[in-house]
CSV table of C-alpha atoms and ligand atoms in Angstrom, one decimal:
chain,number,residue,atom,x,y,z
S,132,MET,CA,124.2,82.2,112.4
S,133,THR,CA,120.5,82.0,113.3
S,134,GLN,CA,118.3,83.6,110.8
S,135,ASP,CA,115.5,85.8,111.9
S,136,ALA,CA,112.2,84.7,110.5
S,137,GLY,CA,110.2,87.8,111.5
S,138,ALA,CA,107.8,89.8,109.4
S,139,PHE,CA,109.3,92.2,106.8
S,140,PHE,CA,109.2,96.0,107.0
S,141,PRO,CA,106.6,97.3,104.7
S,142,ARG,CA,107.9,98.1,101.3
S,143,ASP,CA,108.4,101.8,100.6
S,144,LEU,CA,106.6,102.0,97.3
S,145,ALA,CA,107.5,105.6,96.7
S,146,TRP,CA,111.2,104.6,96.6
S,147,HIS,CA,110.5,102.0,93.9
S,148,PRO,CA,109.2,103.0,90.5
S,149,LYS,CA,105.5,103.3,90.1
S,150,ALA,CA,103.9,100.5,88.0
S,151,TYR,CA,102.5,103.1,85.6
S,152,ALA,CA,105.3,105.2,84.3
S,153,PRO,CA,104.3,106.6,80.8
S,154,GLU,CA,107.8,107.8,80.1
S,155,TYR,CA,108.6,104.1,79.8
S,156,LYS,CA,106.0,103.3,77.2
S,157,THR,CA,105.8,99.5,77.7
S,158,SER,CA,104.6,100.1,81.3
S,159,VAL,CA,101.4,101.7,80.1
S,160,LEU,CA,99.6,98.5,79.2
S,161,ARG,CA,101.5,96.3,81.7
S,162,SER,CA,100.7,98.2,84.9
S,163,PRO,CA,97.9,97.3,87.3
S,164,SER,CA,95.5,100.2,87.7
S,165,ARG,CA,94.1,99.1,91.0
S,166,ALA,CA,95.8,99.5,94.4
S,167,LEU,CA,97.8,96.6,95.7
S,168,VAL,CA,96.1,94.7,98.5
S,169,SER,CA,98.3,95.0,101.6
S,170,LEU,CA,98.8,91.8,103.6
S,171,PRO,CA,100.8,91.1,106.7
S,172,SER,CA,103.7,88.8,106.1
S,173,THR,CA,102.5,85.2,106.0
S,174,LEU,CA,104.6,82.0,106.2
S,175,GLY,CA,104.9,81.9,102.4
S,176,ASP,CA,106.4,85.4,102.4
S,177,THR,CA,108.9,85.0,105.3
S,178,THR,CA,110.2,81.7,104.0
S,179,GLY,CA,111.8,81.2,100.6
S,180,PRO,CA,113.8,78.8,98.5
S,181,VAL,CA,117.5,78.2,99.2
S,182,PHE,CA,120.2,77.2,96.8
S,183,GLY,CA,123.1,74.9,97.4
S,184,GLN,CA,126.7,75.3,96.3
S,185,ASN,CA,126.4,72.1,94.4
S,186,MET,CA,124.2,73.9,91.9
S,187,ILE,CA,126.9,76.5,91.1
S,188,GLY,CA,129.5,75.7,88.5
S,189,GLU,CA,133.1,76.8,88.9
S,190,LEU,CA,132.9,79.4,86.2
S,191,ASP,CA,129.3,80.5,86.8
S,192,ASN,CA,130.5,83.9,88.3
S,193,ASP,CA,133.2,84.4,85.6
S,194,LEU,CA,131.5,85.8,82.5
S,195,ILE,CA,134.9,86.3,81.0
S,196,LEU,CA,135.4,82.6,80.8
S,197,ASN,CA,132.0,80.9,81.2
S,198,PHE,CA,131.1,81.2,77.5
S,199,ALA,CA,134.5,81.6,75.9
S,200,ARG,CA,136.0,79.1,73.5
S,201,PRO,CA,139.0,77.3,74.9
S,202,GLY,CA,142.0,79.7,74.7
S,203,GLU,CA,139.9,82.7,73.6
S,204,LEU,CA,138.5,85.7,75.4
S,205,PRO,CA,135.6,88.1,75.0
S,206,ILE,CA,136.3,91.6,73.7
S,207,GLY,CA,135.9,94.6,76.0
S,208,GLU,CA,136.8,96.2,79.3
S,209,ARG,CA,137.6,93.6,81.9
S,210,ILE,CA,135.9,94.4,85.3
S,211,ILE,CA,135.3,92.8,88.7
S,212,LEU,CA,131.8,93.5,90.0
S,213,HIS,CA,131.5,92.9,93.7
S,214,GLY,CA,129.6,94.0,96.8
S,215,HIS,CA,127.5,92.7,99.7
S,216,VAL,CA,123.9,91.7,99.9
S,217,ILE,CA,122.6,93.1,103.1
S,218,ASP,CA,119.2,93.9,104.5
S,219,GLU,CA,117.7,97.1,105.7
S,220,ASN,CA,119.0,96.3,109.2
S,221,ALA,CA,122.5,96.1,107.6
S,222,LYS,CA,122.6,92.4,108.3
S,223,PRO,CA,124.5,90.4,105.7
S,224,VAL,CA,122.3,88.0,103.6
S,225,PRO,CA,124.5,84.9,103.5
S,226,ARG,CA,124.3,82.0,100.9
S,227,THR,CA,121.7,83.7,98.7
S,228,LEU,CA,121.6,83.4,94.9
S,229,VAL,CA,122.6,86.4,92.9
S,230,GLU,CA,122.1,86.1,89.1
S,231,ILE,CA,123.2,88.7,86.5
S,232,TRP,CA,122.7,89.2,82.8
S,233,GLN,CA,123.9,91.9,80.4
S,234,ALA,CA,124.8,93.0,76.9
S,235,ASN,CA,128.3,92.5,75.5
S,236,SER,CA,130.8,95.3,75.1
S,237,GLY,CA,129.1,96.5,71.9
S,238,GLY,CA,125.7,96.6,73.6
S,239,ARG,CA,124.3,93.4,72.1
S,240,TYR,CA,122.4,90.7,74.0
S,241,ARG,CA,122.7,87.0,73.2
S,242,HIS,CA,119.0,86.7,72.6
S,243,LYS,CA,117.0,85.9,69.5
S,244,LYS,CA,114.9,89.0,70.0
S,245,ASP,CA,117.8,91.4,70.0
S,246,GLY,CA,118.5,92.7,66.5
S,247,TYR,CA,120.9,95.5,67.3
S,248,LEU,CA,123.6,96.1,64.7
S,249,ALA,CA,126.4,95.5,67.1
S,250,PRO,CA,127.6,91.9,66.7
S,251,LEU,CA,127.5,89.1,69.1
S,252,ASP,CA,130.8,88.1,70.7
S,253,PRO,CA,131.3,84.4,70.2
S,254,ASN,CA,133.2,84.3,73.5
S,255,PHE,CA,130.6,86.1,75.6
S,256,GLY,CA,127.3,84.7,76.9
S,257,GLY,CA,126.4,87.6,79.2
S,258,PHE,CA,125.1,85.8,82.2
S,259,GLY,CA,126.4,84.5,85.5
S,260,ARG,CA,125.4,83.5,89.0
S,261,THR,CA,126.9,83.0,92.4
S,262,LEU,CA,125.9,82.4,96.1
S,263,THR,CA,126.9,85.1,98.6
S,264,ASP,CA,129.4,83.9,101.1
S,265,ASP,CA,128.7,83.8,104.9
S,266,ASP,CA,129.2,87.6,105.1
S,267,GLY,CA,126.9,88.3,102.3
S,268,ARG,CA,129.6,89.0,99.8
S,269,PHE,CA,129.3,88.3,96.0
S,270,ARG,CA,131.9,88.7,93.2
S,271,PHE,CA,131.7,88.4,89.5
S,272,ARG,CA,134.3,88.9,86.7
S,273,THR,CA,132.9,90.2,83.5
S,274,ILE,CA,133.1,92.6,80.5
S,275,LYS,CA,131.7,96.1,80.9
S,276,PRO,CA,128.5,96.2,78.9
S,277,GLY,CA,128.0,98.8,76.2
S,278,PRO,CA,125.1,101.2,75.9
S,279,TYR,CA,122.5,100.3,73.4
S,280,PRO,CA,119.5,102.0,71.6
S,281,TRP,CA,116.0,100.9,72.3
S,282,PRO,CA,112.6,101.7,70.9
S,283,ASN,CA,110.8,104.0,73.2
S,284,ASN,CA,111.2,107.6,72.2
S,285,ALA,CA,112.9,108.1,68.8
S,286,ASN,CA,116.4,108.3,70.2
S,287,ASP,CA,116.6,106.5,73.6
S,288,TRP,CA,119.8,104.8,74.7
S,289,ARG,CA,120.3,102.6,77.8
S,290,PRO,CA,123.2,103.5,80.0
S,291,SER,CA,125.7,100.6,80.4
S,292,HIS,CA,123.9,98.4,82.9
S,293,ILE,CA,123.9,94.9,84.4
S,294,HIS,CA,120.6,93.3,85.3
S,295,PHE,CA,120.5,91.5,88.7
S,296,SER,CA,118.2,89.1,90.5
S,297,VAL,CA,118.4,88.4,94.2
S,298,PHE,CA,116.4,86.0,96.5
S,299,GLY,CA,117.1,86.8,100.1
S,300,SER,CA,115.7,84.4,102.7
S,301,GLY,CA,112.0,85.1,102.3
S,302,PHE,CA,110.0,85.2,99.1
S,303,ALA,CA,108.8,88.7,99.8
S,304,GLN,CA,112.4,89.9,99.5
S,305,ARG,CA,112.5,88.7,95.9
S,306,LEU,CA,114.1,91.5,93.8
S,307,ILE,CA,115.1,92.1,90.2
S,308,SER,CA,116.8,95.4,89.3
S,309,GLN,CA,119.7,96.9,87.3
S,310,LEU,CA,123.0,98.4,88.2
S,311,TYR,CA,124.6,101.3,86.4
S,312,PHE,CA,128.2,102.7,86.4
S,313,GLU,CA,129.2,105.9,88.0
S,314,GLY,CA,129.9,108.8,85.7
S,315,ASP,CA,127.8,107.5,82.8
S,316,PRO,CA,126.0,110.5,81.2
S,317,HIS,CA,123.2,108.2,79.9
S,318,ILE,CA,122.0,107.5,83.5
S,319,ARG,CA,120.1,110.8,83.8
S,320,LEU,CA,118.8,110.6,80.3
S,321,CYS,CA,117.3,107.1,80.5
S,322,PRO,CA,113.5,106.8,80.8
S,323,ILE,CA,113.8,103.4,82.6
S,324,VAL,CA,116.2,104.8,85.2
S,325,ASN,CA,113.9,107.8,85.5
S,326,THR,CA,110.9,105.6,86.5
S,327,ILE,CA,112.7,106.0,89.9
S,328,LYS,CA,111.9,109.4,91.2
S,329,ASP,CA,114.3,109.9,94.1
S,330,PRO,CA,117.9,110.7,92.9
S,331,ALA,CA,119.2,109.0,96.1
S,332,ALA,CA,117.5,105.8,95.0
S,333,ILE,CA,119.1,106.0,91.5
S,334,GLU,CA,122.4,106.5,93.3
S,335,GLN,CA,121.8,103.3,95.2
S,336,LEU,CA,121.9,101.4,91.9
S,337,THR,CA,125.1,103.1,90.7
S,338,ALA,CA,128.2,101.0,91.0
S,339,LYS,CA,131.3,102.9,92.1
S,340,LEU,CA,134.8,102.5,90.8
S,341,ASP,CA,136.7,100.7,93.4
S,342,MET,CA,140.5,101.2,92.9
S,343,ASN,CA,141.4,99.2,96.0
S,344,ASN,CA,140.0,96.1,94.5
S,345,THR,CA,141.3,96.7,91.0
S,346,ILE,CA,143.7,94.0,89.8
S,347,PRO,CA,146.7,96.0,88.4
S,348,MET,CA,147.3,95.4,84.7
S,349,ASP,CA,144.2,93.2,84.5
S,350,ALA,CA,140.8,94.4,85.5
S,351,ARG,CA,139.2,97.4,87.2
S,352,ALA,CA,136.7,96.8,90.0
S,353,TYR,CA,133.2,98.3,90.5
S,354,ARG,CA,131.3,97.9,93.8
S,355,LEU,CA,127.6,97.8,94.4
S,356,ASP,CA,125.9,96.8,97.7
S,357,ILE,CA,122.5,95.4,97.2
S,358,VAL,CA,119.9,96.0,100.0
S,359,LEU,CA,117.0,93.7,100.5
S,360,ARG,CA,114.0,94.3,102.8
S,361,GLY,CA,114.7,93.9,106.5
S,362,ARG,CA,112.8,91.9,109.1
S,363,ARG,CA,111.3,93.0,112.4
S,364,SER,CA,112.9,91.4,115.4
S,365,THR,CA,110.9,88.6,116.8
S,366,MET,CA,112.7,88.8,120.2
S,367,PHE,CA,109.7,90.3,121.9
S,368,GLU,CA,107.0,88.6,119.9
S,369,ASN,CA,106.5,85.2,121.6
S,370,ARG,CA,102.7,85.6,122.0
S,371,PRO,CA,100.5,84.1,119.3
S,372,GLU,CA,99.5,86.6,116.6
S,373,GLY,CA,96.1,87.9,116.7
S,374,ASN,CA,94.2,88.7,113.5
F,11,MET,CA,130.8,91.9,110.5
F,12,VAL,CA,129.9,94.5,107.9
F,13,PRO,CA,130.4,98.1,108.5
F,14,PHE,CA,127.0,99.4,107.5
F,15,PRO,CA,124.7,101.7,109.4
F,16,GLY,CA,121.2,100.3,110.1
F,17,ASN,CA,118.0,101.7,108.6
F,18,LEU,CA,119.0,101.3,105.0
F,19,LYS,CA,116.6,101.6,102.1
F,20,GLU,CA,115.8,98.6,100.0
F,21,SER,CA,117.6,98.7,96.6
F,22,PRO,CA,115.0,100.1,94.2
F,23,SER,CA,113.5,97.8,91.5
F,24,GLN,CA,114.0,98.1,87.8
F,25,THR,CA,112.2,96.2,85.1
F,26,ALA,CA,113.5,92.7,84.3
F,27,GLY,CA,113.5,93.8,80.7
F,28,PRO,CA,112.9,91.7,77.5
F,29,TYR,CA,116.0,89.6,78.0
F,30,VAL,CA,115.4,88.3,81.5
F,31,HIS,CA,115.8,84.7,80.1
F,32,ILE,CA,119.5,85.2,79.4
F,33,GLY,CA,120.1,85.4,83.1
F,34,CYS,CA,117.3,83.2,84.5
F,35,THR,CA,116.2,80.6,82.0
F,36,PRO,CA,119.0,80.4,79.4
F,37,ASN,CA,118.4,76.8,78.6
F,38,ALA,CA,114.6,77.3,78.1
F,39,VAL,CA,115.3,79.9,75.3
F,40,GLY,CA,118.1,77.9,73.6
F,41,ILE,CA,121.1,80.0,74.7
F,42,GLY,CA,122.7,77.1,76.5
F,43,GLY,CA,125.9,78.0,78.3
F,44,PRO,CA,127.4,76.9,81.6
F,45,TYR,CA,124.3,76.0,83.6
F,46,GLY,CA,123.3,72.3,83.4
F,47,GLU,CA,119.7,73.1,84.1
F,48,ASP,CA,117.8,76.3,84.6
F,49,ALA,CA,117.2,77.0,88.3
F,50,GLY,CA,113.5,76.2,89.2
F,51,ALA,CA,112.9,74.2,86.0
F,52,ARG,CA,111.5,71.3,88.0
F,53,LEU,CA,109.6,71.3,91.3
F,54,VAL,CA,109.0,67.6,91.6
F,55,ASN,CA,110.8,64.3,91.1
F,56,ASP,CA,109.4,60.8,91.2
F,57,LYS,CA,109.7,60.6,95.0
F,58,THR,CA,107.7,63.7,95.7
F,59,LYS,CA,104.8,63.2,98.1
F,60,GLY,CA,101.3,64.4,97.1
F,61,ASP,CA,98.9,64.7,94.2
F,62,ARG,CA,100.5,65.8,91.0
F,63,ILE,CA,98.9,68.9,89.4
F,64,SER,CA,99.7,71.2,86.5
F,65,ILE,CA,99.2,74.9,86.3
F,66,THR,CA,99.2,76.5,82.9
F,67,GLY,CA,98.4,80.1,82.1
F,68,ARG,CA,99.3,83.4,80.5
F,69,VAL,CA,100.1,86.9,81.7
F,70,ILE,CA,97.8,89.2,79.8
F,71,ASP,CA,98.2,93.0,79.2
F,72,GLY,CA,95.7,95.8,79.0
F,73,ALA,CA,95.2,95.3,75.3
F,74,ASN,CA,94.3,91.6,76.0
F,75,ALA,CA,97.5,90.3,74.5
F,76,PRO,CA,99.5,87.6,76.3
F,77,LEU,CA,103.0,88.7,77.4
F,78,ARG,CA,105.6,86.6,75.4
F,79,ASP,CA,108.5,87.8,77.5
F,80,ALA,CA,107.3,87.4,81.0
F,81,MET,CA,109.0,85.2,83.7
F,82,ILE,CA,106.8,83.6,86.3
F,83,GLU,CA,107.9,82.1,89.7
F,84,ILE,CA,105.9,80.2,92.1
F,85,TRP,CA,106.5,79.4,95.8
F,86,GLN,CA,104.2,77.0,97.6
F,87,ALA,CA,104.0,74.6,100.5
F,88,ASP,CA,104.4,70.8,100.1
F,89,ALA,CA,101.5,68.3,100.3
F,90,ASP,CA,101.6,68.6,104.1
F,91,GLY,CA,101.5,72.4,104.1
F,92,LEU,CA,105.3,72.8,104.9
F,93,PHE,CA,107.7,75.1,103.1
F,94,ASN,CA,111.1,73.7,101.9
F,95,SER,CA,113.0,76.5,103.7
F,96,PRO,CA,115.4,76.6,106.6
F,97,LEU,CA,113.0,79.2,108.1
F,98,GLU,CA,110.2,76.6,108.3
F,99,LYS,CA,110.0,75.9,112.0
F,100,ARG,CA,106.8,73.7,112.1
F,101,GLY,CA,108.4,70.6,110.8
F,102,ALA,CA,110.5,69.1,108.0
F,103,ALA,CA,109.2,69.6,104.5
F,104,ASP,CA,109.4,66.9,101.8
F,105,THR,CA,113.0,67.1,100.7
F,106,ASN,CA,111.8,65.8,97.3
F,107,PHE,CA,109.7,68.9,96.7
F,108,ARG,CA,111.4,72.1,95.9
F,109,GLY,CA,108.4,74.4,96.5
F,110,TRP,CA,109.9,77.0,94.1
F,111,GLY,CA,109.5,77.0,90.4
F,112,ARG,CA,110.4,79.3,87.6
F,113,GLN,CA,109.3,79.4,84.0
F,114,ALA,CA,109.5,81.7,81.1
F,115,ALA,CA,106.3,82.4,79.1
F,116,ASP,CA,106.5,80.8,75.7
F,117,GLY,CA,108.0,83.1,73.2
F,118,GLU,CA,105.1,82.6,70.8
F,119,SER,CA,102.0,81.8,72.8
F,120,GLY,CA,102.9,83.4,76.0
F,121,GLN,CA,101.9,80.3,77.9
F,122,PHE,CA,103.6,79.1,81.1
F,123,ARG,CA,103.3,75.7,82.7
F,124,PHE,CA,104.3,74.3,86.1
F,125,GLU,CA,104.2,70.7,87.1
F,126,THR,CA,103.8,70.6,90.9
F,127,VAL,CA,101.8,69.0,93.7
F,128,MET,CA,98.6,70.1,95.4
F,129,PRO,CA,99.8,72.2,98.3
F,130,GLY,CA,98.6,71.5,101.8
F,131,GLN,CA,97.1,74.2,104.0
F,132,VAL,CA,99.3,76.7,105.8
F,133,PRO,CA,98.2,78.7,108.9
F,134,PHE,CA,97.7,82.4,108.7
F,135,ALA,CA,97.7,83.1,112.4
F,136,ALA,CA,97.6,80.8,115.4
F,137,ASP,CA,94.0,79.7,115.0
F,138,ARG,CA,93.3,80.3,111.3
F,139,MET,CA,94.2,78.3,108.2
F,140,GLN,CA,94.6,79.6,104.7
F,141,ALA,CA,93.1,77.7,101.8
F,142,PRO,CA,95.6,75.8,99.6
F,143,HIS,CA,97.3,78.2,97.3
F,144,ALA,CA,100.5,78.9,95.4
F,145,GLN,CA,102.2,82.3,95.5
F,146,PHE,CA,103.1,83.8,92.2
F,147,TRP,CA,105.7,86.5,91.3
F,148,ILE,CA,105.7,88.0,87.8
F,149,VAL,CA,108.3,90.1,86.1
F,150,ALA,CA,108.6,91.3,82.5
F,151,ARG,CA,109.6,94.2,80.3
F,152,GLY,CA,107.3,97.0,81.3
F,153,ILE,CA,106.7,95.7,84.8
F,154,ASN,CA,108.7,98.1,87.1
F,155,LEU,CA,108.4,96.1,90.3
F,156,GLY,CA,107.7,92.4,90.4
F,157,LEU,CA,104.1,91.6,91.0
F,158,HIS,CA,103.0,89.2,93.8
F,159,THR,CA,99.7,87.4,93.5
F,160,ARG,CA,98.2,84.0,94.7
F,161,MET,CA,96.4,81.2,92.9
F,162,TYR,CA,93.7,79.3,94.7
F,163,PHE,CA,91.9,76.2,93.6
F,164,PRO,CA,88.3,76.1,92.2
F,165,ASP,CA,87.6,72.7,93.9
F,166,GLU,CA,88.3,74.1,97.4
F,167,ALA,CA,85.2,76.3,97.8
F,168,ASP,CA,84.8,75.8,101.5
F,169,ALA,CA,88.5,76.5,102.3
F,170,ASN,CA,88.4,79.5,100.0
F,171,ALA,CA,85.4,80.9,101.7
F,172,ALA,CA,87.2,80.7,105.0
F,173,ASP,CA,90.6,82.0,103.7
F,174,PRO,CA,91.7,85.1,105.7
F,175,VAL,CA,93.5,86.6,102.7
F,176,LEU,CA,90.6,86.2,100.3
F,177,GLN,CA,88.3,87.6,103.0
F,178,ARG,CA,90.3,90.9,102.8
F,179,ILE,CA,89.6,91.5,99.2
F,180,GLU,CA,87.1,94.3,98.2
F,181,PRO,CA,85.1,94.5,96.1
F,182,ARG,CA,84.2,90.8,96.6
F,183,TRP,CA,83.9,90.0,92.9
F,184,ARG,CA,87.6,90.5,92.6
F,185,VAL,CA,88.2,87.2,94.6
F,186,ALA,CA,87.4,85.3,91.4
F,187,THR,CA,90.5,86.7,89.7
F,188,LEU,CA,92.6,84.6,92.1
F,189,ILE,CA,90.8,81.3,91.5
F,190,ALA,CA,92.1,79.0,88.8
F,191,SER,CA,89.8,77.3,86.3
F,192,GLY,CA,89.9,73.6,85.4
F,193,ALA,CA,89.8,70.7,87.9
F,194,ARG,CA,92.3,68.4,89.5
F,195,PRO,CA,94.9,67.6,88.1
F,196,ASN,CA,95.0,70.3,85.4
F,197,TYR,CA,94.4,73.9,86.3
F,198,THR,CA,94.6,77.1,84.3
F,199,PHE,CA,95.5,80.5,85.8
F,200,ASP,CA,95.5,83.6,83.6
F,201,ILE,CA,96.9,86.7,85.2
F,202,ARG,CA,95.5,90.0,83.9
F,203,LEU,CA,97.7,93.0,84.5
F,204,GLN,CA,94.9,95.5,83.7
F,205,GLY,CA,91.3,96.0,82.7
F,206,GLU,CA,88.0,94.8,83.7
F,207,ASN,CA,89.1,91.5,85.4
F,208,GLU,CA,92.5,92.8,86.6
F,209,THR,CA,94.0,90.2,88.9
F,210,VAL,CA,94.4,91.1,92.5
F,211,PHE,CA,98.1,91.9,93.3
F,212,PHE,CA,99.5,92.1,96.8
F,213,ASP,CA,101.8,94.3,98.7
F,214,VAL,CA,103.3,91.6,100.9
D,160,LIG,FE1,119.2,95.6,79.5
């Protein structure tokens, strides 16, 4: 497959959360107050790092096993998380790195700065990575993360969520976001979710129960398709760029 | 092929949160686990062509405090100005130079450090060159959409003056927020999210 190296469509900044979102208090001091400077795509934006299969370990996408002691398993709801990485033109994004991290089934992260009461699970690390296949598909096996409280307003709880990081083929596609699980009543209550203003955009981060890919008597499946920025076609752009 | 209609919207961003290290730099924060080495931990090896440089810095918030939970990525050309990417059509980049690096800010000091090489010049358009620079991408708790910026070099004044990206920046004094301090081989680049000397960030 030849990959298009054209310029990216401009980002729809109204679809993304604004930098300054005071309902999420930490953003107040961490948001630029000046407008972003818009640039056309340069070579450093349309190119990006690639990752080889040799970097990926056999269990890297299996969070049920990749931190577990031999013969033991983590506690919690077993799930398959899968989907496609595609671009805004609906073209698959092949061989791109997808990384995920999450809390355990009790809502506790394996991180020295997380002091939540819920205990660590000795058999669960909470992170995994994979490369998409030639059709842009990714697949993880994991434990459904629990909701957890966080200091923002006096009683804020995060919905169950999995953080994800995707590269794409150009550095301007770089994206980190979070996925939620359909039917979770905490989604609409969460100040971080609500930094996104368009309900359709929140829906785009909500993984759907996928009974067809459930493994009977073993694990339920959830599906989320991840969309990265699309590129303009370069088919009619053989002339040198002006400035 | 995949049965999706065209004209999709990009998945919206959400903050990387305070625990981004678990997924991206688990070894750097002592979690260990299945990854032999954190992706992006090293840009260079002993065969990499070009002049070795270091870039250290901090990401600083609106109260002048360094972020201790930020993650910083860089992407840059090799010593000859080529990117290590299959989409680089101008020539073959140095296979011993990754071009991409990723570091967590130190959990106490907030400092990050990259060991890399001096990037060559990369064209902007057919007849114009950009000054040597590294692209930066910054995520952290409280940052809702990853921030793109660029670091230029203080000892490249002529190239910087002719750089087509720097030339777009108004007011002109803000250009200084993109120029590292120090001198070859050790540079310092502090990124200010807010305030008087707020770094220029780009919508690329
Ligand atoms: Fe989280």
